[in-house]
mmCIF file of C-alpha atoms in Angstrom:
data_model
loop_
_atom_site.group_PDB
_atom_site.id
_atom_site.type_symbol
_atom_site.label_atom_id
_atom_site.label_comp_id
_atom_site.label_asym_id
_atom_site.label_seq_id
_atom_site.Cartn_x
_atom_site.Cartn_y
_atom_site.Cartn_z
ATOM 1 C CA UNK A 1 0.044 -0.042 -0.004
ATOM 2 C CA UNK A 2 1.432 3.695 -0.926
ATOM 3 C CA UNK A 3 1.897 5.760 1.842
ATOM 4 C CA UNK A 4 0.116 8.509 0.420
ATOM 5 C CA UNK A 5 -3.228 7.977 -1.427
ATOM 6 C CA UNK A 6 -4.840 10.091 -3.641
ATOM 7 C CA UNK A 7 -8.426 10.246 -4.967
ATOM 8 C CA UNK A 8 -9.889 10.456 -7.432
ATOM 9 C CA UNK A 9 -6.984 9.731 -10.048
ATOM 10 C CA UNK A 10 -9.024 11.325 -12.708
ATOM 11 C CA UNK A 11 -11.573 14.231 -12.448
ATOM 12 C CA UNK A 12 -13.692 16.010 -15.103
ATOM 13 C CA UNK A 13 -15.535 18.971 -14.199
ATOM 14 C CA UNK A 14 -17.832 21.770 -15.885
ATOM 15 C CA UNK A 15 -16.670 25.229 -15.450
ATOM 16 C CA UNK A 16 -17.740 26.912 -12.416
ATOM 17 C CA UNK A 17 -17.798 23.480 -10.145
ATOM 18 C CA UNK A 18 -16.812 23.381 -6.819
ATOM 19 C CA UNK A 19 -14.107 20.721 -6.843
ATOM 20 C CA UNK A 20 -12.483 18.390 -4.185
ATOM 21 C CA UNK A 21 -9.448 16.424 -4.218
ATOM 22 C CA UNK A 22 -8.531 14.122 -1.379
ATOM 23 C CA UNK A 23 -5.408 12.742 -0.004
ATOM 24 C CA UNK A 24 -4.856 10.465 2.662
ATOM 25 C CA UNK A 25 -1.519 9.087 4.442
ATOM 26 C CA UNK A 26 -0.502 6.308 6.451
ATOM 27 C CA UNK A 27 2.593 7.739 8.299
ATOM 28 C CA UNK A 28 3.137 10.379 10.911
ATOM 29 C CA UNK A 29 4.123 13.560 9.399
ATOM 30 C CA UNK A 30 5.477 17.295 10.094
ATOM 31 C CA UNK A 31 3.922 18.734 6.970
ATOM 32 C CA UNK A 32 1.734 18.387 3.888
ATOM 33 C CA UNK A 33 2.201 19.997 0.671
ATOM 34 C CA UNK A 34 -0.048 20.378 -2.308
ATOM 35 C CA UNK A 35 1.491 20.848 -5.753
ATOM 36 C CA UNK A 36 0.202 21.699 -9.299
ATOM 37 C CA UNK A 37 1.595 20.393 -12.430
ATOM 38 C CA UNK A 38 0.965 22.061 -15.303
ATOM 39 C CA UNK A 39 0.109 20.504 -18.897
ATOM 40 C CA UNK A 40 3.459 21.356 -19.837
ATOM 41 C CA UNK A 41 5.207 19.508 -16.870
ATOM 42 C CA UNK A 42 6.438 22.567 -14.834
ATOM 43 C CA UNK A 43 5.673 21.783 -11.014
ATOM 44 C CA UNK A 44 4.570 24.657 -8.562
ATOM 45 C CA UNK A 45 4.158 24.223 -4.760
ATOM 46 C CA UNK A 46 0.363 25.540 -3.798
ATOM 47 C CA UNK A 47 0.230 24.967 -0.128
ATOM 48 C CA UNK A 48 2.450 23.645 2.868
ATOM 49 C CA UNK A 49 0.209 22.581 5.977
ATOM 50 C CA UNK A 50 0.896 21.429 9.059
ATOM 51 C CA UNK A 51 -2.591 22.122 10.637
ATOM 52 C CA UNK A 52 -5.698 23.729 9.991
ATOM 53 C CA UNK A 53 -6.711 25.416 6.791
ATOM 54 C CA UNK A 54 -4.981 27.852 4.414
ATOM 55 C CA UNK A 55 -6.375 29.826 1.546
ATOM 56 C CA UNK A 56 -5.190 31.194 -1.524
ATOM 57 C CA UNK A 57 -7.577 32.953 -4.234
ATOM 58 C CA UNK A 58 -10.130 30.166 -5.278
ATOM 59 C CA UNK A 59 -7.990 27.348 -3.675
ATOM 60 C CA UNK A 60 -8.307 26.060 -0.197
ATOM 61 C CA UNK A 61 -6.616 23.345 1.614
ATOM 62 C CA UNK A 62 -7.618 21.691 4.872
ATOM 63 C CA UNK A 63 -5.673 19.111 7.010
ATOM 64 C CA UNK A 64 -6.763 16.880 9.663
ATOM 65 C CA UNK A 65 -3.968 15.137 11.433
ATOM 66 C CA UNK A 66 -5.964 12.724 13.563
ATOM 67 C CA UNK A 67 -7.467 11.209 10.645
ATOM 68 C CA UNK A 68 -4.407 11.545 8.573
ATOM 69 C CA UNK A 69 -6.058 13.276 5.732
ATOM 70 C CA UNK A 70 -6.038 16.504 3.660
ATOM 71 C CA UNK A 71 -8.340 17.870 1.112
ATOM 72 C CA UNK A 72 -7.636 20.427 -1.734
ATOM 73 C CA UNK A 73 -10.747 22.576 -2.762
ATOM 74 C CA UNK A 74 -11.356 24.748 -5.906
ATOM 75 C CA UNK A 75 -14.046 27.121 -5.774
ATOM 76 C CA UNK A 76 -15.780 28.510 -9.142
ATOM 77 C CA UNK A 77 -13.183 26.203 -11.328
ATOM 78 C CA UNK A 78 -11.919 27.449 -14.612
ATOM 79 C CA UNK A 79 -10.348 25.678 -17.601
ATOM 80 C CA UNK A 80 -6.977 26.936 -16.563
ATOM 81 C CA UNK A 81 -7.362 24.774 -13.308
ATOM 82 C CA UNK A 82 -6.884 21.848 -15.559
ATOM 83 C CA UNK A 83 -3.611 20.387 -14.287
ATOM 84 C CA UNK A 84 -2.657 17.593 -11.948
ATOM 85 C CA UNK A 85 -2.685 18.080 -8.369
ATOM 86 C CA UNK A 86 -0.228 16.322 -6.225
ATOM 87 C CA UNK A 87 -0.097 15.582 -2.702
ATOM 88 C CA UNK A 88 3.050 15.071 -0.787
ATOM 89 C CA UNK A 89 4.033 14.603 2.910
ATOM 90 C CA UNK A 90 7.049 15.266 4.920
ATOM 91 C CA UNK A 91 7.642 12.756 7.696
ATOM 92 C CA UNK A 92 10.087 14.777 9.921
ATOM 93 C CA UNK A 93 12.875 17.200 10.267
ATOM 94 C CA UNK A 94 16.185 17.076 8.497
ATOM 95 C CA UNK A 95 17.956 14.237 6.967
ATOM 96 C CA UNK A 96 15.941 11.439 4.892
ATOM 97 C CA UNK A 97 12.704 12.324 7.387
ATOM 98 C CA UNK A 98 12.701 15.911 5.869
ATOM 99 C CA UNK A 99 12.242 14.273 2.462
ATOM 100 C CA UNK A 100 8.908 14.277 0.693
ATOM 101 C CA UNK A 101 6.860 11.218 -0.131
ATOM 102 C CA UNK A 102 4.664 11.862 -2.976
ATOM 103 C CA UNK A 103 1.016 10.483 -4.168
ATOM 104 C CA UNK A 104 0.414 9.584 -7.782
ATOM 105 C CA UNK A 105 -1.790 12.933 -8.606
ATOM 106 C CA UNK A 106 -5.096 13.768 -9.365
ATOM 107 C CA UNK A 107 -5.855 14.725 -13.028
ATOM 108 C CA UNK A 108 -8.119 17.500 -13.322
ATOM 109 C CA UNK A 109 -9.688 18.396 -16.514
ATOM 110 C CA UNK A 110 -12.191 21.632 -16.399
ATOM 111 C CA UNK A 111 -14.506 21.804 -19.496
ATOM 112 C CA UNK A 112 -15.972 25.308 -20.647
ATOM 113 C CA UNK B 1 14.899 35.370 -10.301
ATOM 114 C CA UNK B 2 15.668 32.263 -12.667
ATOM 115 C CA UNK B 3 14.800 29.906 -9.620
ATOM 116 C CA UNK B 4 15.665 26.234 -10.555
ATOM 117 C CA UNK B 5 16.971 25.798 -14.023
ATOM 118 C CA UNK B 6 17.491 22.308 -15.646
ATOM 119 C CA UNK B 7 19.056 21.307 -18.857
ATOM 120 C CA UNK B 8 18.720 19.895 -21.387
ATOM 121 C CA UNK B 9 14.665 19.675 -21.617
ATOM 122 C CA UNK B 10 14.575 16.735 -24.076
ATOM 123 C CA UNK B 11 17.269 14.159 -24.827
ATOM 124 C CA UNK B 12 17.368 10.676 -26.754
ATOM 125 C CA UNK B 13 20.239 8.356 -25.605
ATOM 126 C CA UNK B 14 21.239 4.954 -26.883
ATOM 127 C CA UNK B 15 21.528 1.954 -24.459
ATOM 128 C CA UNK B 16 25.108 2.268 -22.870
ATOM 129 C CA UNK B 17 25.503 5.707 -23.421
ATOM 130 C CA UNK B 18 26.411 8.354 -20.786
ATOM 131 C CA UNK B 19 25.361 11.611 -19.830
ATOM 132 C CA UNK B 20 24.670 14.365 -17.245
ATOM 133 C CA UNK B 21 21.698 16.215 -16.298
ATOM 134 C CA UNK B 22 22.274 19.671 -15.165
ATOM 135 C CA UNK B 23 20.862 21.461 -12.498
ATOM 136 C CA UNK B 24 21.483 25.160 -11.040
ATOM 137 C CA UNK B 25 19.510 27.174 -8.724
ATOM 138 C CA UNK B 26 20.136 30.848 -7.850
ATOM 139 C CA UNK B 27 18.178 31.161 -4.704
ATOM 140 C CA UNK B 28 21.279 30.045 -2.357
ATOM 141 C CA UNK B 29 19.150 27.025 -0.966
ATOM 142 C CA UNK B 30 20.824 24.479 0.739
ATOM 143 C CA UNK B 31 18.819 21.713 0.053
ATOM 144 C CA UNK B 32 18.621 20.169 -3.675
ATOM 145 C CA UNK B 33 16.917 17.265 -5.004
ATOM 146 C CA UNK B 34 16.826 14.657 -8.047
ATOM 147 C CA UNK B 35 13.393 13.164 -8.810
ATOM 148 C CA UNK B 36 11.951 10.682 -11.439
ATOM 149 C CA UNK B 37 8.585 10.706 -12.732
ATOM 150 C CA UNK B 38 7.327 7.687 -14.452
ATOM 151 C CA UNK B 39 3.807 7.542 -16.059
ATOM 152 C CA UNK B 40 1.050 6.897 -13.550
ATOM 153 C CA UNK B 41 3.513 7.082 -10.409
ATOM 154 C CA UNK B 42 4.396 9.504 -8.052
ATOM 155 C CA UNK B 43 7.513 11.267 -8.046
ATOM 156 C CA UNK B 44 10.658 9.168 -6.583
ATOM 157 C CA UNK B 45 13.834 10.562 -4.927
ATOM 158 C CA UNK B 46 16.850 9.583 -6.658
ATOM 159 C CA UNK B 47 19.345 11.786 -4.698
ATOM 160 C CA UNK B 48 19.561 14.753 -2.358
ATOM 161 C CA UNK B 49 21.995 16.954 -0.956
ATOM 162 C CA UNK B 50 22.188 19.182 2.014
ATOM 163 C CA UNK B 51 24.813 21.609 1.363
ATOM 164 C CA UNK B 52 27.985 21.245 -0.771
ATOM 165 C CA UNK B 53 30.173 18.167 -0.581
ATOM 166 C CA UNK B 54 27.271 16.409 0.964
ATOM 167 C CA UNK B 55 25.120 13.947 -0.916
ATOM 168 C CA UNK B 56 22.929 11.087 0.029
ATOM 169 C CA UNK B 57 21.071 8.297 -1.631
ATOM 170 C CA UNK B 58 16.992 8.548 -2.084
ATOM 171 C CA UNK B 59 14.692 5.648 -2.748
ATOM 172 C CA UNK B 60 15.923 4.792 -6.329
ATOM 173 C CA UNK B 61 19.530 5.681 -6.637
ATOM 174 C CA UNK B 62 20.944 2.596 -8.604
ATOM 175 C CA UNK B 63 22.184 3.728 -12.127
ATOM 176 C CA UNK B 64 22.791 7.269 -10.896
ATOM 177 C CA UNK B 65 25.530 9.279 -9.672
ATOM 178 C CA UNK B 66 25.659 12.883 -8.183
ATOM 179 C CA UNK B 67 27.947 15.315 -6.839
ATOM 180 C CA UNK B 68 27.657 18.607 -5.380
ATOM 181 C CA UNK B 69 30.766 20.996 -5.470
ATOM 182 C CA UNK B 70 29.015 24.332 -5.092
ATOM 183 C CA UNK B 71 25.578 25.409 -3.448
ATOM 184 C CA UNK B 72 24.047 26.409 -6.915
ATOM 185 C CA UNK B 73 24.914 23.208 -8.825
ATOM 186 C CA UNK B 74 23.607 19.542 -8.513
ATOM 187 C CA UNK B 75 24.236 17.512 -11.634
ATOM 188 C CA UNK B 76 22.975 13.951 -12.096
ATOM 189 C CA UNK B 77 25.109 11.440 -13.917
ATOM 190 C CA UNK B 78 23.776 8.343 -15.656
ATOM 191 C CA UNK B 79 27.030 6.318 -16.670
ATOM 192 C CA UNK B 80 25.347 3.129 -18.729
ATOM 193 C CA UNK B 81 22.024 4.431 -19.775
ATOM 194 C CA UNK B 82 19.536 1.452 -19.589
ATOM 195 C CA UNK B 83 15.620 1.678 -21.172
ATOM 196 C CA UNK B 84 14.335 1.514 -17.487
ATOM 197 C CA UNK B 85 15.787 5.127 -17.148
ATOM 198 C CA UNK B 86 13.395 6.430 -19.398
ATOM 199 C CA UNK B 87 11.497 9.208 -17.309
ATOM 200 C CA UNK B 88 11.166 12.612 -16.670
ATOM 201 C CA UNK B 89 13.498 14.024 -14.273
ATOM 202 C CA UNK B 90 13.128 16.947 -11.851
ATOM 203 C CA UNK B 91 15.426 18.898 -10.078
ATOM 204 C CA UNK B 92 14.085 20.847 -6.919
ATOM 205 C CA UNK B 93 15.808 22.811 -4.069
ATOM 206 C CA UNK B 94 14.693 24.130 -0.911
ATOM 207 C CA UNK B 95 16.095 26.395 1.830
ATOM 208 C CA UNK B 96 15.645 23.587 4.414
ATOM 209 C CA UNK B 97 13.548 20.798 5.488
ATOM 210 C CA UNK B 98 12.161 22.117 8.846
ATOM 211 C CA UNK B 99 10.119 25.291 8.202
ATOM 212 C CA UNK B 100 7.348 26.032 6.029
ATOM 213 C CA UNK B 101 9.557 26.687 2.724
ATOM 214 C CA UNK B 102 8.442 24.938 -0.058
ATOM 215 C CA UNK B 103 10.419 23.053 -2.389
ATOM 216 C CA UNK B 104 11.135 24.994 -5.806
ATOM 217 C CA UNK B 105 11.119 22.620 -8.951
ATOM 218 C CA UNK B 106 12.962 23.144 -12.447
ATOM 219 C CA UNK B 107 11.034 22.488 -15.582
ATOM 220 C CA UNK B 108 12.126 18.722 -15.782
ATOM 221 C CA UNK B 109 14.121 16.709 -18.483
ATOM 222 C CA UNK B 110 12.222 14.303 -20.662
ATOM 223 C CA UNK B 111 14.695 11.369 -21.051
ATOM 224 C CA UNK B 112 14.360 8.759 -23.574
ATOM 225 C CA UNK B 113 16.548 5.458 -23.737
ATOM 226 C CA UNK B 114 16.669 3.396 -26.908
#
Protein backbone atom coordinates (compact mmCIF):
# COMPACT_ATOMS: atom_id res chain seq x y z
CA UNK A 1 0.00 0.00 0.00
CA UNK A 2 1.32 3.44 -0.90
CA UNK A 3 2.03 5.73 2.01
CA UNK A 4 0.21 8.58 0.27
CA UNK A 5 -3.05 7.88 -1.54
CA UNK A 6 -5.00 10.40 -3.59
CA UNK A 7 -8.55 10.27 -4.85
CA UNK A 8 -9.91 10.49 -7.38
CA UNK A 9 -7.19 9.61 -9.91
CA UNK A 10 -9.02 11.51 -12.64
CA UNK A 11 -11.65 14.19 -12.36
CA UNK A 12 -13.64 15.99 -15.05
CA UNK A 13 -15.68 19.03 -14.08
CA UNK A 14 -17.70 21.74 -15.75
CA UNK A 15 -16.54 25.31 -15.45
CA UNK A 16 -17.86 26.88 -12.25
CA UNK A 17 -18.13 23.66 -10.28
CA UNK A 18 -16.74 23.21 -6.77
CA UNK A 19 -13.96 20.61 -6.80
CA UNK A 20 -12.53 18.49 -4.01
CA UNK A 21 -9.38 16.36 -4.23
CA UNK A 22 -8.53 14.09 -1.33
CA UNK A 23 -5.24 12.88 0.13
CA UNK A 24 -4.83 10.21 2.80
CA UNK A 25 -1.53 9.15 4.31
CA UNK A 26 -0.46 6.31 6.57
CA UNK A 27 2.66 7.74 8.25
CA UNK A 28 3.21 10.36 10.89
CA UNK A 29 4.02 13.69 9.28
CA UNK A 30 5.44 17.08 10.09
CA UNK A 31 3.93 18.80 7.05
CA UNK A 32 1.87 18.20 3.91
CA UNK A 33 2.30 19.85 0.53
CA UNK A 34 -0.11 20.38 -2.31
CA UNK A 35 1.55 20.93 -5.69
CA UNK A 36 0.26 21.66 -9.18
CA UNK A 37 1.79 20.19 -12.32
CA UNK A 38 0.87 22.09 -15.45
CA UNK A 39 0.14 20.31 -18.74
CA UNK A 40 3.58 21.49 -19.92
CA UNK A 41 5.18 19.59 -17.03
CA UNK A 42 6.29 22.33 -14.63
CA UNK A 43 5.59 21.77 -10.91
CA UNK A 44 4.73 24.56 -8.50
CA UNK A 45 4.00 24.45 -4.79
CA UNK A 46 0.50 25.60 -3.86
CA UNK A 47 0.34 25.06 -0.10
CA UNK A 48 2.32 23.68 2.79
CA UNK A 49 0.22 22.71 5.81
CA UNK A 50 0.94 21.34 9.23
CA UNK A 51 -2.50 22.02 10.72
CA UNK A 52 -5.86 23.64 10.02
CA UNK A 53 -6.65 25.40 6.80
CA UNK A 54 -5.05 27.70 4.24
CA UNK A 55 -6.66 29.76 1.48
CA UNK A 56 -5.15 31.37 -1.60
CA UNK A 57 -7.55 32.89 -4.06
CA UNK A 58 -9.99 30.16 -5.16
CA UNK A 59 -7.92 27.39 -3.60
CA UNK A 60 -8.47 26.09 -0.09
CA UNK A 61 -6.45 23.35 1.60
CA UNK A 62 -7.40 21.64 4.84
CA UNK A 63 -5.73 19.00 6.94
CA UNK A 64 -6.95 16.74 9.74
CA UNK A 65 -3.89 15.36 11.50
CA UNK A 66 -5.86 12.90 13.65
CA UNK A 67 -7.59 11.36 10.62
CA UNK A 68 -4.42 11.58 8.46
CA UNK A 69 -6.36 13.28 5.69
CA UNK A 70 -6.13 16.46 3.66
CA UNK A 71 -8.38 18.00 1.04
CA UNK A 72 -7.77 20.53 -1.70
CA UNK A 73 -10.82 22.50 -2.78
CA UNK A 74 -11.18 24.67 -5.86
CA UNK A 75 -14.11 27.07 -5.91
CA UNK A 76 -15.62 28.40 -9.16
CA UNK A 77 -13.40 26.14 -11.25
CA UNK A 78 -12.03 27.39 -14.57
CA UNK A 79 -10.44 25.62 -17.54
CA UNK A 80 -7.07 27.10 -16.54
CA UNK A 81 -7.27 25.00 -13.36
CA UNK A 82 -6.80 21.90 -15.54
CA UNK A 83 -3.63 20.26 -14.24
CA UNK A 84 -2.37 17.37 -12.15
CA UNK A 85 -2.61 18.07 -8.41
CA UNK A 86 -0.06 16.25 -6.26
CA UNK A 87 -0.11 15.64 -2.52
CA UNK A 88 3.21 15.07 -0.73
CA UNK A 89 4.05 14.53 2.93
CA UNK A 90 7.16 15.26 4.97
CA UNK A 91 7.67 12.76 7.74
CA UNK A 92 9.98 14.69 10.02
CA UNK A 93 12.76 17.25 10.09
CA UNK A 94 16.20 16.99 8.54
CA UNK A 95 18.03 14.13 6.87
CA UNK A 96 15.91 11.53 5.14
CA UNK A 97 12.93 12.34 7.40
CA UNK A 98 12.78 15.78 5.82
CA UNK A 99 12.31 14.35 2.34
CA UNK A 100 8.92 14.26 0.66
CA UNK A 101 6.79 11.20 -0.15
CA UNK A 102 4.52 11.86 -3.12
CA UNK A 103 1.10 10.65 -4.11
CA UNK A 104 0.42 9.65 -7.72
CA UNK A 105 -1.53 12.80 -8.44
CA UNK A 106 -5.07 13.66 -9.47
CA UNK A 107 -5.60 14.74 -13.06
CA UNK A 108 -8.21 17.48 -13.23
CA UNK A 109 -9.86 18.57 -16.45
CA UNK A 110 -12.26 21.52 -16.34
CA UNK A 111 -14.49 21.86 -19.40
CA UNK A 112 -15.84 25.24 -20.54
CA UNK B 1 14.86 35.30 -10.58
CA UNK B 2 15.64 32.18 -12.59
CA UNK B 3 14.87 29.80 -9.69
CA UNK B 4 15.82 26.22 -10.59
CA UNK B 5 17.18 25.71 -14.12
CA UNK B 6 17.50 22.29 -15.72
CA UNK B 7 19.21 21.43 -18.97
CA UNK B 8 18.57 19.86 -21.39
CA UNK B 9 14.77 19.82 -21.68
CA UNK B 10 14.73 16.76 -23.94
CA UNK B 11 17.27 14.10 -24.78
CA UNK B 12 17.36 10.77 -26.56
CA UNK B 13 20.16 8.37 -25.63
CA UNK B 14 21.19 4.99 -26.92
CA UNK B 15 21.53 2.09 -24.49
CA UNK B 16 24.94 2.19 -22.85
CA UNK B 17 25.61 5.87 -23.47
CA UNK B 18 26.27 8.25 -20.62
CA UNK B 19 25.12 11.78 -19.96
CA UNK B 20 24.83 14.44 -17.28
CA UNK B 21 21.64 16.28 -16.46
CA UNK B 22 22.46 19.76 -15.26
CA UNK B 23 20.69 21.59 -12.45
CA UNK B 24 21.46 25.00 -11.02
CA UNK B 25 19.61 27.23 -8.56
CA UNK B 26 20.12 30.89 -7.72
CA UNK B 27 18.19 31.04 -4.43
CA UNK B 28 21.13 30.05 -2.19
CA UNK B 29 19.20 26.97 -1.06
CA UNK B 30 21.03 24.39 1.00
CA UNK B 31 18.92 21.41 -0.04
CA UNK B 32 18.74 20.05 -3.57
CA UNK B 33 16.96 16.97 -4.94
CA UNK B 34 16.70 14.83 -8.03
CA UNK B 35 13.42 13.05 -8.75
CA UNK B 36 12.16 10.85 -11.53
CA UNK B 37 8.52 10.74 -12.61
CA UNK B 38 7.23 7.70 -14.44
CA UNK B 39 3.76 7.53 -16.02
CA UNK B 40 1.06 6.88 -13.42
CA UNK B 41 3.54 7.00 -10.55
CA UNK B 42 4.41 9.55 -7.94
CA UNK B 43 7.72 11.37 -7.96
CA UNK B 44 10.52 9.17 -6.65
CA UNK B 45 13.63 10.59 -4.97
CA UNK B 46 16.91 9.55 -6.62
CA UNK B 47 19.50 11.53 -4.64
CA UNK B 48 19.51 14.57 -2.43
CA UNK B 49 22.05 16.96 -0.99
CA UNK B 50 21.97 18.95 2.22
CA UNK B 51 24.80 21.27 1.20
CA UNK B 52 27.96 21.54 -0.86
CA UNK B 53 30.03 18.38 -0.57
CA UNK B 54 27.23 16.31 1.03
CA UNK B 55 25.00 13.94 -0.91
CA UNK B 56 22.88 10.94 0.02
CA UNK B 57 20.83 8.26 -1.68
CA UNK B 58 17.09 8.49 -2.04
CA UNK B 59 14.59 5.76 -2.84
CA UNK B 60 15.83 4.84 -6.36
CA UNK B 61 19.57 5.64 -6.67
CA UNK B 62 20.76 2.65 -8.72
CA UNK B 63 22.27 3.63 -12.08
CA UNK B 64 22.82 7.26 -11.10
CA UNK B 65 25.53 9.37 -9.51
CA UNK B 66 25.57 12.92 -8.21
CA UNK B 67 28.01 15.51 -6.97
CA UNK B 68 27.61 18.85 -5.20
CA UNK B 69 30.77 20.92 -5.48
CA UNK B 70 28.95 24.26 -5.11
CA UNK B 71 25.75 25.45 -3.44
CA UNK B 72 24.29 26.32 -6.84
CA UNK B 73 24.90 23.17 -8.89
CA UNK B 74 23.71 19.59 -8.49
CA UNK B 75 24.34 17.52 -11.65
CA UNK B 76 22.93 14.01 -12.10
CA UNK B 77 25.05 11.50 -14.01
CA UNK B 78 23.81 8.43 -15.89
CA UNK B 79 26.82 6.22 -16.61
CA UNK B 80 25.36 3.33 -18.65
CA UNK B 81 21.93 4.32 -19.86
CA UNK B 82 19.28 1.59 -19.73
CA UNK B 83 15.71 1.59 -21.08
CA UNK B 84 14.43 1.51 -17.46
CA UNK B 85 15.84 5.01 -17.04
CA UNK B 86 13.44 6.46 -19.59
CA UNK B 87 11.58 8.99 -17.50
CA UNK B 88 11.03 12.66 -16.76
CA UNK B 89 13.61 13.99 -14.33
CA UNK B 90 13.02 16.92 -12.01
CA UNK B 91 15.52 18.85 -9.97
CA UNK B 92 14.29 20.78 -6.94
CA UNK B 93 15.69 22.89 -4.15
CA UNK B 94 14.60 24.10 -0.74
CA UNK B 95 16.00 26.33 1.95
CA UNK B 96 15.61 23.67 4.63
CA UNK B 97 13.41 20.72 5.63
CA UNK B 98 12.03 21.94 8.93
CA UNK B 99 10.26 25.21 8.20
CA UNK B 100 7.28 26.08 6.03
CA UNK B 101 9.46 26.77 3.00
CA UNK B 102 8.37 24.83 -0.10
CA UNK B 103 10.47 22.99 -2.63
CA UNK B 104 11.08 24.82 -5.91
CA UNK B 105 11.13 22.68 -9.04
CA UNK B 106 12.84 22.97 -12.38
CA UNK B 107 10.86 22.45 -15.59
CA UNK B 108 12.05 18.87 -16.02
CA UNK B 109 14.16 16.87 -18.47
CA UNK B 110 12.37 14.33 -20.64
CA UNK B 111 14.84 11.49 -21.28
CA UNK B 112 14.31 8.55 -23.62
CA UNK B 113 16.69 5.60 -23.79
CA UNK B 114 16.41 3.61 -27.01
